[in-house]
mmCIF file of C-alpha atoms in Angstrom:
data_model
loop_
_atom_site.group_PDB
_atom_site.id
_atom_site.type_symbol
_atom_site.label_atom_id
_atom_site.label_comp_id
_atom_site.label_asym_id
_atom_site.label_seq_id
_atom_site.Cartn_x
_atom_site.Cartn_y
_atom_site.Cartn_z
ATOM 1 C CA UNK A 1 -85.844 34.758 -112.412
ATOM 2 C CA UNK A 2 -88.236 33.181 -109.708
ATOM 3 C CA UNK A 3 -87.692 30.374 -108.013
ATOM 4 C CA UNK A 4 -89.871 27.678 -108.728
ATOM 5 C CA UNK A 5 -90.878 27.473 -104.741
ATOM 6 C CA UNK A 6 -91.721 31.366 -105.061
ATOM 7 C CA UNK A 7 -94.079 30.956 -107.751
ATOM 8 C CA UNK A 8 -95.763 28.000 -106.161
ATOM 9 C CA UNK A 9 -96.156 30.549 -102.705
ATOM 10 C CA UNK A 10 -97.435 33.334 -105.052
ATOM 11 C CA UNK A 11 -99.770 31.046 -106.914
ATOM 12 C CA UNK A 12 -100.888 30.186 -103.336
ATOM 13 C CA UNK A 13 -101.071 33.590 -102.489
ATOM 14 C CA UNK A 14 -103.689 35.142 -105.394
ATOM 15 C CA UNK A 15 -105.581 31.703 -104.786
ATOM 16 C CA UNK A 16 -106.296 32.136 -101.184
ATOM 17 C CA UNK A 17 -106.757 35.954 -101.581
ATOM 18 C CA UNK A 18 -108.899 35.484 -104.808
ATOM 19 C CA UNK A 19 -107.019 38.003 -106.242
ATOM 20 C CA UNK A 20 -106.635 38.333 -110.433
ATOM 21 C CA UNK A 21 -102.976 38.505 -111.114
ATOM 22 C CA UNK A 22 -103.545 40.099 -114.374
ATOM 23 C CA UNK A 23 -105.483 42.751 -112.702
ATOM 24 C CA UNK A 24 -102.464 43.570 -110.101
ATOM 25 C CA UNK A 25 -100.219 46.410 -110.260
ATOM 26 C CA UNK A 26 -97.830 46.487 -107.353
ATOM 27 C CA UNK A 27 -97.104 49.838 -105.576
ATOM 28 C CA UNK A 28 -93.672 49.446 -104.085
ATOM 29 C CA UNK A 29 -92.993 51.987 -101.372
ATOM 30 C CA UNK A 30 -89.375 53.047 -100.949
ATOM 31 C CA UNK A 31 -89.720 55.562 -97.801
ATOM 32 C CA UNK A 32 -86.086 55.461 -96.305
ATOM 33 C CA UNK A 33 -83.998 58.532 -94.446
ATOM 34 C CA UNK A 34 -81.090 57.872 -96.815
ATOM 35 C CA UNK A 35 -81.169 59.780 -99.780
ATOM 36 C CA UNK A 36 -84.946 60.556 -98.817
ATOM 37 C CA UNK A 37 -85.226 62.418 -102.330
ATOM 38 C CA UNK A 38 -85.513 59.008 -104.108
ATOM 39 C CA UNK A 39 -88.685 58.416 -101.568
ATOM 40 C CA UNK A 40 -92.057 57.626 -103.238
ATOM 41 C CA UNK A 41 -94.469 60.296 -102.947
ATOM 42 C CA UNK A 42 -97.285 58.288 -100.943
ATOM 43 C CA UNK A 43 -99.854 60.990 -101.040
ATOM 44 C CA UNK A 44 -99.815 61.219 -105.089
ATOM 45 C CA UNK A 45 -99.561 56.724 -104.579
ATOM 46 C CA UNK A 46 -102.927 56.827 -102.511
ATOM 47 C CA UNK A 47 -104.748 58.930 -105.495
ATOM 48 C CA UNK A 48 -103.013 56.974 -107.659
ATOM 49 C CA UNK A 49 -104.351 53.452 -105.916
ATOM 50 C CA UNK A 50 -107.750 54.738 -105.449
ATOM 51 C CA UNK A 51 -107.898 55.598 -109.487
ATOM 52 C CA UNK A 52 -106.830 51.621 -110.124
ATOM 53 C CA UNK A 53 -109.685 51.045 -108.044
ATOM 54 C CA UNK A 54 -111.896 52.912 -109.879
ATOM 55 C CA UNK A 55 -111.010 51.289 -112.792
ATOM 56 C CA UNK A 56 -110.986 47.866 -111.598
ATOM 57 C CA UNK A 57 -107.266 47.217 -111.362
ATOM 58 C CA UNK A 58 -106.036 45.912 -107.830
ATOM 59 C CA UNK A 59 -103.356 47.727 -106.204
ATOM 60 C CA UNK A 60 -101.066 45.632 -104.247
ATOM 61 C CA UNK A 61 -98.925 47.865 -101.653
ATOM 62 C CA UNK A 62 -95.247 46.632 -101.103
ATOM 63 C CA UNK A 63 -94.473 49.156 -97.969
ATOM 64 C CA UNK A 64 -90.275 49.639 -97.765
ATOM 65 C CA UNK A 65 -89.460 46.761 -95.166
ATOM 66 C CA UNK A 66 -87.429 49.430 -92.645
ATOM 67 C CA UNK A 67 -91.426 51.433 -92.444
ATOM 68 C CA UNK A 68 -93.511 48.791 -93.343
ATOM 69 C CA UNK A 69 -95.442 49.217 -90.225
ATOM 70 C CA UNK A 70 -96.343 53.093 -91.408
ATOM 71 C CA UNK A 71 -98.392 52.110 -94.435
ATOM 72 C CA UNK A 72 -101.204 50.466 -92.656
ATOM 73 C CA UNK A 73 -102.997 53.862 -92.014
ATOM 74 C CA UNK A 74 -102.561 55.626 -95.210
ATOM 75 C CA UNK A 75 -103.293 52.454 -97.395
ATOM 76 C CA UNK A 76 -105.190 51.028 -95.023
ATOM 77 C CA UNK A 77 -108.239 49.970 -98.220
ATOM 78 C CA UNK A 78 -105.663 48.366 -99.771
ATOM 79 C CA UNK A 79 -104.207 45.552 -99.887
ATOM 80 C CA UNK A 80 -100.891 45.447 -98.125
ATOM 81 C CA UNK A 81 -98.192 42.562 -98.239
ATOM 82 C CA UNK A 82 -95.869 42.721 -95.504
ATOM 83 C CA UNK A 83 -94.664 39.561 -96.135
ATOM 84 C CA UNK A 84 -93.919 39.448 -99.826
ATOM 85 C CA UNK A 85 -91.987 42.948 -98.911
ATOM 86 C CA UNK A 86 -90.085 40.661 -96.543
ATOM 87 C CA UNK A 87 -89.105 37.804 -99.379
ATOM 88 C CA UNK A 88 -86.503 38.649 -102.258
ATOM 89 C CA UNK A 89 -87.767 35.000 -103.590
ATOM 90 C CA UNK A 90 -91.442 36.055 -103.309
ATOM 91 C CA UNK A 91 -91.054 39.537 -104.721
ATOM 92 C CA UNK A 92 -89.383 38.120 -107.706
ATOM 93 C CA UNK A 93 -92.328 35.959 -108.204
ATOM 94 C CA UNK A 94 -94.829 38.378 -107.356
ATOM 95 C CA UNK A 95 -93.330 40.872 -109.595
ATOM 96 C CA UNK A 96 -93.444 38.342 -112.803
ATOM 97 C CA UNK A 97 -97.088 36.912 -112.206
ATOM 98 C CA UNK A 98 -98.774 40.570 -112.050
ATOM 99 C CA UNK A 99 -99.873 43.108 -114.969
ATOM 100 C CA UNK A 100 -97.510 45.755 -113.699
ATOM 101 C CA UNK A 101 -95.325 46.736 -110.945
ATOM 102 C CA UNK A 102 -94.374 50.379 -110.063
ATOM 103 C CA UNK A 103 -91.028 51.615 -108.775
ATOM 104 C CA UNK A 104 -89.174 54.828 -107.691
ATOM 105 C CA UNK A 105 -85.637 54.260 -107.118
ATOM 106 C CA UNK A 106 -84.444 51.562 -104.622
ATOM 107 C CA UNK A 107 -82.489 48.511 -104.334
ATOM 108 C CA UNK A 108 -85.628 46.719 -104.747
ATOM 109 C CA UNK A 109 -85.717 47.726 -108.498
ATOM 110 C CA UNK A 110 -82.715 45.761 -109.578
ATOM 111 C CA UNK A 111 -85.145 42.688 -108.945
ATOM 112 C CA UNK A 112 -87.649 44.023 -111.905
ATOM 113 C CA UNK A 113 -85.225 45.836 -114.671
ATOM 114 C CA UNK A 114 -82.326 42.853 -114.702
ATOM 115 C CA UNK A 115 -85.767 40.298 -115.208
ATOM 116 C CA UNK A 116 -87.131 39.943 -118.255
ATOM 117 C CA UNK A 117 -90.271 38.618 -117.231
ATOM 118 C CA UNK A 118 -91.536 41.737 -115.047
ATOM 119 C CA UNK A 119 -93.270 44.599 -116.579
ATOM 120 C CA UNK A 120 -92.230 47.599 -114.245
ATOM 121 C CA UNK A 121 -92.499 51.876 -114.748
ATOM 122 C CA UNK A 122 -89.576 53.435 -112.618
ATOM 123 C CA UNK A 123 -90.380 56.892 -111.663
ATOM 124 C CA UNK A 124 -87.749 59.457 -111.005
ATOM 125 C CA UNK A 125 -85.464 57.632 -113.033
ATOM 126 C CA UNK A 126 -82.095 59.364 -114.280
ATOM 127 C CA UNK A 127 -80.312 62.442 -112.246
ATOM 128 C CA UNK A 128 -82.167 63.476 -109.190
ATOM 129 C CA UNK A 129 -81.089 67.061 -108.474
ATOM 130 C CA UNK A 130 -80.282 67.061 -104.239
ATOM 131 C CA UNK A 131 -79.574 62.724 -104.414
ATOM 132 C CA UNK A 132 -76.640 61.375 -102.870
ATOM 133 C CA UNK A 133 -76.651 58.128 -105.691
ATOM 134 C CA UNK A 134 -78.787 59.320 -108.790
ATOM 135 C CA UNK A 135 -76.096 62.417 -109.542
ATOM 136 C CA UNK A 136 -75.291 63.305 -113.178
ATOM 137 C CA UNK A 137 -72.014 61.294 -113.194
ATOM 138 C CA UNK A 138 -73.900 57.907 -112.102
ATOM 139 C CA UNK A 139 -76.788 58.188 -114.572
ATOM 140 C CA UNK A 140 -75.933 57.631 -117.840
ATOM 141 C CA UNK A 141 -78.512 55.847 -119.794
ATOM 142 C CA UNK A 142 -80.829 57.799 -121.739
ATOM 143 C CA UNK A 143 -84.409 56.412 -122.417
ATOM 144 C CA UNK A 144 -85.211 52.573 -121.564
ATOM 145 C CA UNK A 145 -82.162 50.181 -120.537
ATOM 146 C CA UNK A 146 -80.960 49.134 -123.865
ATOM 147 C CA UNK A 147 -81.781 45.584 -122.271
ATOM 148 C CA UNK A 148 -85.243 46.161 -121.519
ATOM 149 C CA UNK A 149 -88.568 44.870 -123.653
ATOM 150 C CA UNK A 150 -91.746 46.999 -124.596
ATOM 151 C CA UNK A 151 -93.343 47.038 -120.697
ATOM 152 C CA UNK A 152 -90.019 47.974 -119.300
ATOM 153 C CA UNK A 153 -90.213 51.627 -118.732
ATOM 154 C CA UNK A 154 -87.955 54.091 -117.492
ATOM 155 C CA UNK A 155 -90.134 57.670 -116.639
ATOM 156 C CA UNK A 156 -88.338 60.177 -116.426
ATOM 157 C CA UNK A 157 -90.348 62.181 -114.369
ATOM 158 C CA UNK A 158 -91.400 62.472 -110.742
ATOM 159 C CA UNK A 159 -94.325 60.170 -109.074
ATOM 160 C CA UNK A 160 -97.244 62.636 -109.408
ATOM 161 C CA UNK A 161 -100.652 61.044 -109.574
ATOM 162 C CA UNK A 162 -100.869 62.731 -113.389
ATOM 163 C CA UNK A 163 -97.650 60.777 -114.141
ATOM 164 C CA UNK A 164 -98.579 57.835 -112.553
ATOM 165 C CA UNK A 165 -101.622 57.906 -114.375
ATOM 166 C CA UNK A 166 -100.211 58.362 -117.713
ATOM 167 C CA UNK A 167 -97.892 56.090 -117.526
ATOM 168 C CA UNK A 168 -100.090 53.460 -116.577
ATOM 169 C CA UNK A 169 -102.619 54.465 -119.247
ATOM 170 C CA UNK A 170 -99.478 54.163 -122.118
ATOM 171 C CA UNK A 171 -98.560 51.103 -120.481
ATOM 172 C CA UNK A 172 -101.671 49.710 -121.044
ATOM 173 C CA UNK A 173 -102.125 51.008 -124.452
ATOM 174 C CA UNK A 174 -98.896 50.094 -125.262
ATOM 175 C CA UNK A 175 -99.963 46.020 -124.123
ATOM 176 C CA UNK A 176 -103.525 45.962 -124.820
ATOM 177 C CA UNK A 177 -103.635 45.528 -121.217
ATOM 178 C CA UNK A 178 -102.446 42.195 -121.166
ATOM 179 C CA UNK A 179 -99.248 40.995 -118.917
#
């Protein structure tokens, strides 16, 4: 769970960025050379931030910390937060204030699914066929985490913009929108 220094920077944070927290929905990057099948697919992420736009969601982009310096381009009219990508204590925060926060595979995850005050999709969840860690003999829960609430969701499915989008859309029906 956050710290209570972390949600006092985060509170900080939306304040000084004027920034609605229940309008947020974090897109965290995973873009590593390891196991680069578990990468997010940034090209279907940039549709997929420029369709929360559209529909007045704010997409907050949490670049992997070992590229963070490669998002600026592609997500450039977006806002990016280097430093909450840098902060396990901030991210935790982060990740509990906001409507939603988006994952594909990556240590980063454990911080949403073992909360239960962060509402998270994880793409590409389950056996990823060419992955050195997400083989058939290390994935063995089928559906949500039998921990997990209601806006806990595992997808099953690769990080498409169609996915992404219907996810987000079932999230949302799922919550009445509401974090």
């Amino acid at each position: 769970k956050a710290s209570i220094i972390g949600k006092e920077f985060i509170e900080n944070f939306l304040k000084s960025t004027k920034l609605d927290a229940n309008k947020i929905v974090t897109l965290n990057i995973r873009d590593q050379k390891f196991d680069p099948k578990r990468n997010s697919n940034k090209k279907e992420l940039l549709k997929f931030a420029e369709y929360l736009n559209k529909k007045k969601y704010l997409p907050l982009i949490l670049p992997d910390t070992n590229e963070m310096w490669e998002v600026d381009e592609q997500f450039q009219k977006f806002k990016i937060s280097k430093e909450i990508s840098c902060s396990v204590s901030l991210r935790i925060a982060l990740y509990e204030r906001v409507l939603l926060n988006i994952f594909v595979p990556g240590g980063i995850t454990t911080l949403a699914y073992l909360n239960e005050n962060v509402n998270f999709i994880f793409f590409k969840a389950g056996f990823i066929e060419g992955s050195v860690v997400h083989t058939k003999d290390q994935w063995l829960v089928e559906g949500n985490f039998p921990f997990s609430n209601k806006k806990q969701i595992l997808a099953y499915k690769d990080d498409t913009f169609d996915n992404l989008k219907d996810e987000f859309e079932n999230f949302l029906k799922l919550t009445d929108g509401k974090n």
